[in-house]
Tab-separated table of C-alpha atoms and ligand atoms in Angstrom:
chain	number	residue	atom	x	y	z
A	21	MET	CA	0.073	-0.190	-0.041
A	22	LYS	CA	1.111	3.512	-0.723
A	23	ALA	CA	0.625	6.491	1.487
A	24	VAL	CA	-0.195	10.155	0.702
A	25	ILE	CA	0.788	12.830	3.125
A	26	PRO	CA	-0.764	16.199	2.386
A	27	ALA	CA	1.620	19.125	3.407
A	28	ALA	CA	0.814	22.007	1.129
A	29	GLY	CA	-1.377	23.866	3.593
A	30	LEU	CA	-0.773	27.465	4.585
A	31	GLY	CA	-0.609	26.738	8.207
A	32	THR	CA	-2.154	29.941	9.314
A	33	ARG	CA	-3.004	28.970	12.573
A	34	PHE	CA	0.911	28.828	13.487
A	35	LEU	CA	1.905	32.310	12.314
A	36	PRO	CA	4.169	33.799	12.393
A	37	ALA	CA	6.388	30.618	12.888
A	38	THR	CA	4.987	29.470	9.558
A	39	LYS	CA	5.704	32.425	7.604
A	40	ALA	CA	8.875	30.929	6.084
A	41	LEU	CA	8.997	27.506	8.028
A	42	PRO	CA	6.735	24.903	6.700
A	43	LYS	CA	4.335	23.855	9.590
A	44	GLU	CA	5.428	20.246	9.106
A	45	MET	CA	8.946	21.171	9.916
A	46	VAL	CA	8.333	22.851	13.194
A	47	PRO	CA	9.877	20.296	15.611
A	48	LEU	CA	8.198	18.129	18.213
A	49	VAL	CA	11.021	17.776	20.879
A	50	ASP	CA	14.038	16.965	18.626
A	51	LYS	CA	12.265	16.038	15.355
A	52	PRO	CA	10.086	17.843	12.750
A	53	ALA	CA	6.550	16.874	12.866
A	54	ILE	CA	6.447	15.286	9.418
A	55	GLN	CA	9.282	12.773	10.485
A	56	TYR	CA	6.887	11.293	12.997
A	57	VAL	CA	4.305	10.732	10.433
A	58	VAL	CA	6.834	9.248	7.786
A	59	GLU	CA	8.130	6.867	10.643
A	60	GLU	CA	4.560	5.785	11.482
A	61	ALA	CA	3.957	4.871	7.740
A	62	ILE	CA	7.343	2.952	7.650
A	63	ALA	CA	6.684	1.114	10.870
A	64	ALA	CA	3.191	-0.101	9.347
A	65	GLY	CA	5.241	-1.396	6.246
A	66	ILE	CA	4.238	1.224	3.995
A	67	LYS	CA	7.255	1.744	1.479
A	68	ASP	CA	5.995	4.261	-1.181
A	69	ILE	CA	5.039	7.810	0.151
A	70	LEU	CA	3.964	10.859	-1.713
A	71	ILE	CA	4.289	14.029	0.103
A	72	ILE	CA	1.879	16.990	-1.540
A	73	THR	CA	4.097	19.965	-1.079
A	74	SER	CA	3.894	23.616	-2.212
A	75	ARG	CA	6.056	26.584	-3.329
A	76	TRP	CA	7.803	27.564	-0.218
A	77	LYS	CA	8.040	23.836	1.387
A	78	GLN	CA	11.609	23.025	0.001
A	79	ALA	CA	12.775	22.302	3.523
A	80	ILE	CA	10.674	19.053	3.551
A	81	GLU	CA	12.598	17.670	0.612
A	82	ASP	CA	15.808	18.654	2.110
A	83	HIS	CA	14.935	16.935	5.151
A	84	PHE	CA	14.528	13.660	3.728
A	85	ASP	CA	17.386	13.923	1.206
A	86	ARG	CA	20.997	12.997	1.930
A	87	SER	CA	23.004	15.788	3.223
A	88	LEU	CA	26.706	14.714	2.161
A	89	GLU	CA	28.617	17.583	3.730
A	90	LEU	CA	26.887	17.161	7.064
A	91	GLU	CA	27.422	13.371	7.093
A	92	PHE	CA	31.110	13.804	6.301
A	93	TYR	CA	31.520	16.538	8.876
A	94	LEU	CA	29.811	14.234	11.633
A	95	LYS	CA	32.061	11.340	10.474
A	96	GLU	CA	35.297	13.330	10.525
A	97	LYS	CA	34.175	14.511	14.283
A	98	GLU	CA	33.384	10.905	15.270
A	99	LYS	CA	29.936	12.160	16.218
A	100	ASP	CA	28.600	8.530	15.390
A	101	GLU	CA	25.070	8.813	16.898
A	102	HIS	CA	24.263	11.983	14.909
A	103	PHE	CA	26.041	10.538	11.814
A	104	ASN	CA	23.815	7.348	11.758
A	105	GLU	CA	20.629	9.373	12.592
A	106	VAL	CA	21.090	11.944	9.603
A	107	LEU	CA	22.253	9.156	7.302
A	108	GLN	CA	19.118	7.227	8.185
A	109	ILE	CA	16.778	10.146	7.580
A	110	GLY	CA	18.318	10.688	4.277
A	111	CYS	CA	17.707	6.831	3.302
A	112	MET	CA	14.197	6.753	4.562
A	113	SER	CA	11.708	4.667	2.213
A	114	HIS	CA	10.750	5.807	-1.036
A	115	ILE	CA	9.646	9.308	-0.764
A	116	HIS	CA	8.213	11.332	-3.717
A	117	TYR	CA	6.917	14.805	-4.015
A	118	ILE	CA	4.310	16.704	-6.141
A	119	ARG	CA	3.326	20.286	-5.664
A	120	GLN	CA	-0.121	21.707	-4.995
A	121	LYS	CA	0.006	25.118	-6.834
A	122	VAL	CA	-3.138	26.746	-5.168
A	123	PRO	CA	-4.106	25.884	-1.530
A	124	ALA	CA	-7.594	24.765	-2.714
A	125	GLY	CA	-8.323	22.542	0.253
A	126	LEU	CA	-7.310	19.176	1.473
A	127	GLY	CA	-9.346	17.267	-1.297
A	128	ASP	CA	-7.779	19.225	-3.879
A	129	ALA	CA	-4.181	18.148	-2.369
A	130	ILE	CA	-5.060	14.495	-2.404
A	131	ASN	CA	-6.670	14.768	-5.790
A	132	HIS	CA	-2.866	15.534	-6.966
A	133	ALA	CA	-2.097	11.878	-6.063
A	134	ARG	CA	-4.136	10.276	-8.598
A	135	GLU	CA	-1.632	9.016	-10.878
A	136	PHE	CA	0.800	8.023	-8.142
A	137	ILE	CA	-1.942	5.750	-6.580
A	138	GLY	CA	-3.548	4.228	-9.624
A	139	ASN	CA	-6.307	1.820	-9.120
A	140	GLU	CA	-5.478	0.680	-5.663
A	141	PRO	CA	-6.706	1.808	-1.934
A	142	PHE	CA	-4.356	3.955	-0.352
A	143	ALA	CA	-3.462	5.571	3.031
A	144	VAL	CA	-3.684	9.191	3.757
A	145	MET	CA	-1.934	10.639	6.758
A	146	LEU	CA	-2.227	14.240	7.808
A	147	PRO	CA	1.182	15.587	9.330
A	148	ASP	CA	-0.878	17.879	11.851
A	149	ASP	CA	-1.955	14.660	13.861
A	150	ILE	CA	0.830	13.096	15.623
A	151	ILE	CA	-0.086	9.851	17.076
A	152	VAL	CA	1.839	8.052	19.885
A	153	SER	CA	0.737	4.430	20.095
A	154	GLU	CA	2.152	1.003	20.675
A	155	LYS	CA	1.173	-0.051	17.254
A	156	PRO	CA	1.221	2.497	14.478
A	157	ALA	CA	-2.135	4.059	14.040
A	158	ILE	CA	-2.106	3.593	10.216
A	159	GLY	CA	-1.195	0.049	10.849
A	160	GLN	CA	-4.369	-0.321	13.099
A	161	LEU	CA	-6.387	0.776	10.228
A	162	LEU	CA	-4.662	-1.331	7.648
A	163	ASP	CA	-5.363	-4.459	9.719
A	164	MET	CA	-9.143	-3.373	9.700
A	165	HIS	CA	-8.955	-2.757	5.958
A	166	ARG	CA	-7.504	-6.138	5.220
A	167	LYS	CA	-10.213	-7.692	7.389
A	168	LEU	CA	-13.142	-5.845	5.760
A	169	ASP	CA	-11.797	-5.038	2.441
A	170	ALA	CA	-13.478	-1.315	2.917
A	171	PRO	CA	-12.426	2.149	3.258
A	172	ILE	CA	-11.448	2.963	7.096
A	173	LEU	CA	-11.783	6.191	8.748
A	174	SER	CA	-9.894	6.867	12.012
A	175	LEU	CA	-12.210	8.343	14.790
A	176	GLU	CA	-11.586	9.822	18.135
A	177	GLN	CA	-14.221	10.950	20.510
A	178	MET	CA	-14.046	14.616	21.294
A	179	PRO	CA	-15.715	16.799	23.880
A	180	LYS	CA	-18.379	19.127	22.661
A	181	GLU	CA	-16.487	22.497	22.942
A	182	GLU	CA	-13.906	20.947	20.462
A	183	ILE	CA	-16.195	18.858	17.871
A	184	SER	CA	-16.729	21.915	15.612
A	185	ARG	CA	-13.154	21.858	14.645
A	186	TYR	CA	-13.345	18.474	12.882
A	187	GLY	CA	-15.231	16.426	10.455
A	188	VAL	CA	-17.975	14.549	12.426
A	189	ALA	CA	-19.193	11.120	11.709
A	190	THR	CA	-22.883	9.723	12.074
A	191	ALA	CA	-21.939	6.065	12.829
A	192	THR	CA	-23.259	2.973	14.302
A	193	HIS	CA	-21.047	1.073	16.889
A	194	MET	CA	-20.419	-2.363	15.617
A	195	ASP	CA	-17.997	-3.998	17.742
A	196	ASP	CA	-15.125	-2.808	20.254
A	197	ARG	CA	-13.483	-0.088	18.409
A	198	LEU	CA	-15.353	-0.416	15.093
A	199	TYR	CA	-18.152	1.615	13.558
A	200	GLN	CA	-20.072	1.782	10.436
A	201	VAL	CA	-20.156	5.453	9.250
A	202	HIS	CA	-23.267	6.660	7.599
A	203	ASN	CA	-22.275	10.233	6.911
A	204	VAL	CA	-19.674	12.837	7.751
A	205	VAL	CA	-20.013	16.627	8.058
A	206	GLU	CA	-17.023	19.025	7.871
A	207	LYS	CA	-16.870	21.220	11.083
A	208	PRO	CA	-20.448	21.512	12.005
A	209	PRO	CA	-21.412	23.943	14.656
A	210	ALA	CA	-21.442	21.831	18.105
A	211	GLU	CA	-25.058	22.035	18.548
A	212	GLU	CA	-25.562	20.458	15.117
A	213	ALA	CA	-22.930	17.696	15.395
A	214	ALA	CA	-24.454	14.404	15.099
A	215	SER	CA	-21.990	12.652	17.349
A	216	ASP	CA	-18.948	13.157	19.522
A	217	LEU	CA	-16.985	11.073	16.827
A	218	ALA	CA	-14.336	13.127	14.862
A	219	LEU	CA	-12.590	12.286	11.928
A	220	ILE	CA	-8.938	12.163	12.680
A	221	GLY	CA	-5.952	12.501	9.943
A	222	ARG	CA	-5.495	8.921	9.148
A	223	TYR	CA	-7.829	7.204	6.143
A	224	ILE	CA	-7.570	4.179	4.046
A	225	LEU	CA	-9.379	5.312	0.932
A	226	PRO	CA	-10.426	3.703	-2.232
A	227	PRO	CA	-9.390	5.006	-5.578
A	228	GLU	CA	-12.964	5.854	-6.409
A	229	ILE	CA	-12.458	8.695	-4.105
A	230	PHE	CA	-10.569	10.645	-7.021
A	231	ASP	CA	-13.871	10.540	-9.069
A	232	ALA	CA	-15.664	11.788	-5.959
A	233	PHE	CA	-13.170	14.905	-5.976
A	234	ASP	CA	-14.203	15.576	-9.395
A	235	ARG	CA	-17.833	15.726	-8.477
A	236	THR	CA	-17.336	17.606	-5.482
A	237	GLY	CA	-17.847	21.351	-5.538
A	238	GLU	CA	-16.267	23.758	-3.078
A	239	GLY	CA	-17.450	23.029	0.438
A	240	HIS	CA	-16.651	24.466	3.969
A	241	GLY	CA	-14.221	27.469	3.542
A	242	GLY	CA	-14.790	27.452	-0.326
A	243	GLU	CA	-12.314	24.602	-0.352
A	244	ILE	CA	-12.636	21.017	-1.812
A	245	GLN	CA	-13.117	18.975	1.149
A	246	LEU	CA	-12.166	15.562	1.851
A	247	SER	CA	-15.308	14.915	3.983
A	248	ASP	CA	-17.587	15.715	1.191
A	249	ALA	CA	-15.876	13.119	-1.155
A	250	ILE	CA	-16.124	10.471	1.557
A	251	ASP	CA	-19.790	11.276	2.002
A	252	MET	CA	-20.209	10.465	-1.562
A	253	ILE	CA	-18.357	7.326	-1.408
A	254	ILE	CA	-20.482	6.378	1.686
A	255	GLU	CA	-23.455	6.421	-0.699
A	256	GLU	CA	-21.965	3.789	-2.943
A	257	ARG	CA	-20.503	1.261	-0.536
A	258	ASP	CA	-20.020	0.467	3.232
A	259	VAL	CA	-17.383	2.827	5.085
A	260	TYR	CA	-15.982	2.043	8.466
A	261	GLY	CA	-14.605	3.979	11.330
A	262	TYR	CA	-11.955	2.786	13.805
A	263	ARG	CA	-11.334	4.308	16.984
A	264	PHE	CA	-7.678	3.893	16.969
A	265	GLU	CA	-5.572	3.023	20.218
A	266	GLY	CA	-3.084	5.806	20.934
A	267	ARG	CA	-2.692	9.180	22.227
A	268	ARG	CA	-3.146	12.014	19.597
A	269	PHE	CA	-1.872	15.529	19.526
A	270	ASP	CA	-2.970	18.315	17.179
A	271	SER	CA	0.388	19.943	16.215
A	272	GLY	CA	-1.294	22.100	13.824
A	273	THR	CA	-2.391	24.465	16.504
A	274	VAL	CA	-0.006	26.336	18.953
A	275	THR	CA	-1.720	25.013	22.067
A	276	GLY	CA	-1.824	21.303	20.542
A	277	TRP	CA	1.929	21.631	19.840
A	278	LEU	CA	2.842	22.846	23.367
A	279	GLU	CA	1.002	19.978	24.900
A	280	ALA	CA	2.644	17.557	22.471
A	281	ASN	CA	5.891	18.797	23.294
A	282	ILE	CA	5.367	18.605	27.057
A	283	GLU	CA	4.034	15.054	27.065
A	284	MET	CA	6.549	13.649	24.509
A	285	ALA	CA	9.444	15.401	26.528
A	286	LEU	CA	8.679	13.715	29.715
A	287	THR	CA	8.933	10.224	28.156
A	288	HIS	CA	11.848	10.937	25.751
A	289	PRO	CA	14.826	8.610	26.493
A	290	THR	CA	17.424	11.533	26.222
A	291	TYR	CA	15.327	14.682	27.447
A	292	GLY	CA	12.816	13.006	29.718
A	293	GLN	CA	14.849	13.637	32.800
A	294	GLY	CA	15.533	17.158	31.988
A	295	ALA	CA	11.865	17.692	31.222
A	296	ARG	CA	10.632	16.125	34.325
A	297	ASP	CA	13.168	18.400	36.287
A	298	VAL	CA	11.817	21.448	34.693
A	299	ILE	CA	8.329	20.484	35.533
A	300	LYS	CA	8.888	19.821	39.198
A	301	ARG	CA	10.589	23.130	39.507
A	302	LEU	CA	8.051	24.995	37.786
A	303	ASN	CA	5.298	23.091	39.779
A	304	GLY	CA	5.727	25.213	42.905
A	305	THR	CA	5.395	28.367	40.970
A	306	LEU	CA	2.222	27.864	39.077
B	26	UTP	P1	-5.570	22.493	7.653
B	26	UTP	O1	-7.059	22.532	7.631
B	26	UTP	O2	-4.666	22.200	8.905
B	26	UTP	O3	-4.888	23.809	6.785
B	26	UTP	O4	-5.026	21.373	6.541
B	26	UTP	P2	-3.463	24.343	6.923
B	26	UTP	O5	-3.575	25.317	5.699
B	26	UTP	O6	-2.619	23.397	6.912
B	26	UTP	O7	-3.432	25.184	8.227
B	26	UTP	P3	-4.212	26.537	9.059
B	26	UTP	O8	-5.862	26.063	8.894
B	26	UTP	O9	-4.237	27.573	7.755
B	26	UTP	O10	-3.629	26.757	10.140
B	26	UTP	C1	-5.141	19.963	6.936
B	26	UTP	C2	-4.010	19.141	6.189
B	26	UTP	O11	-4.158	19.543	4.788
B	26	UTP	C3	-3.000	19.985	4.035
B	26	UTP	C4	-2.471	20.819	5.269
B	26	UTP	O12	-1.056	20.784	4.868
B	26	UTP	C5	-2.540	19.801	6.353
B	26	UTP	O13	-1.680	18.751	6.347
B	26	UTP	N1	-3.509	21.015	3.054
B	26	UTP	C6	-4.696	21.781	3.209
B	26	UTP	C7	-3.197	20.678	1.884
B	26	UTP	O14	-2.165	20.140	1.510
B	26	UTP	N2	-3.534	21.691	0.774
B	26	UTP	C8	-4.572	22.506	1.149
B	26	UTP	O15	-4.970	23.200	0.233
B	26	UTP	C9	-5.087	22.518	2.410
């Protein structure tokens, strides 16, 4: 299976940091956000990844490229740990790129993957959603997909005050973490949300989604929305939702990013102790 990582958005909620720096390159503890998502795909056995970028996002391509000067320098200075890490990032998986020239929405971004994907089901992973879990979140969805041979959407139960920031599913609970999804609505007002089940940025989609994008007009915010295309697919076949196991952070907002940094630093093998010391010291002053 191939994966598509849409990373062409403007990241306005993270300005001014994202004026020149792609949102996906903002680090969480010591790694850019998008690296966590690429590593999640690789851990789930996905080997071909297409990143949808845009004009000012060259740093993403540079990050996953080899850096011969840096490798040479680190080798010379016997900084073996950094050398190995830098080399490994430069050799990660098969990463391909295509540019979305106008930020016309998430659906439009994914539609750029049509030729890369061909006629097979594929994974979509949004780099805003960082998921820390024992088993890679996209791997959990893949398992369900193999079992049901159907599109799978990742779901998370959300408190009412946050639900209007997400696509919301109307769904029937089937078993344990599995739901059948009957429709999805992009960012409904909280009082109109059909459930507390929010769509999170991991999907296994069928290739028919590309034709659905062609039939989808501008949706919420004047953009081509993935939720609208999924809604069309639901009319034609069974679509399931899976409440994945794991802790998710929304690193596309400053508050979510801060939360992710704090929690992830506390359990980090190198920086965990330092982070815990800082929190202990601050505790008395809060
Ligand atoms: P967001 O809704 O978070 O939009 O996109 P954004 O532009 O990145 O950020 P804000 O809202 O301005 O702060 C969700 C995902 O879809 C991608 C983004 O890169 C992000 O991964 N996206 C969005 C595109 O690739 N192209 C688009 O036109 C819109």
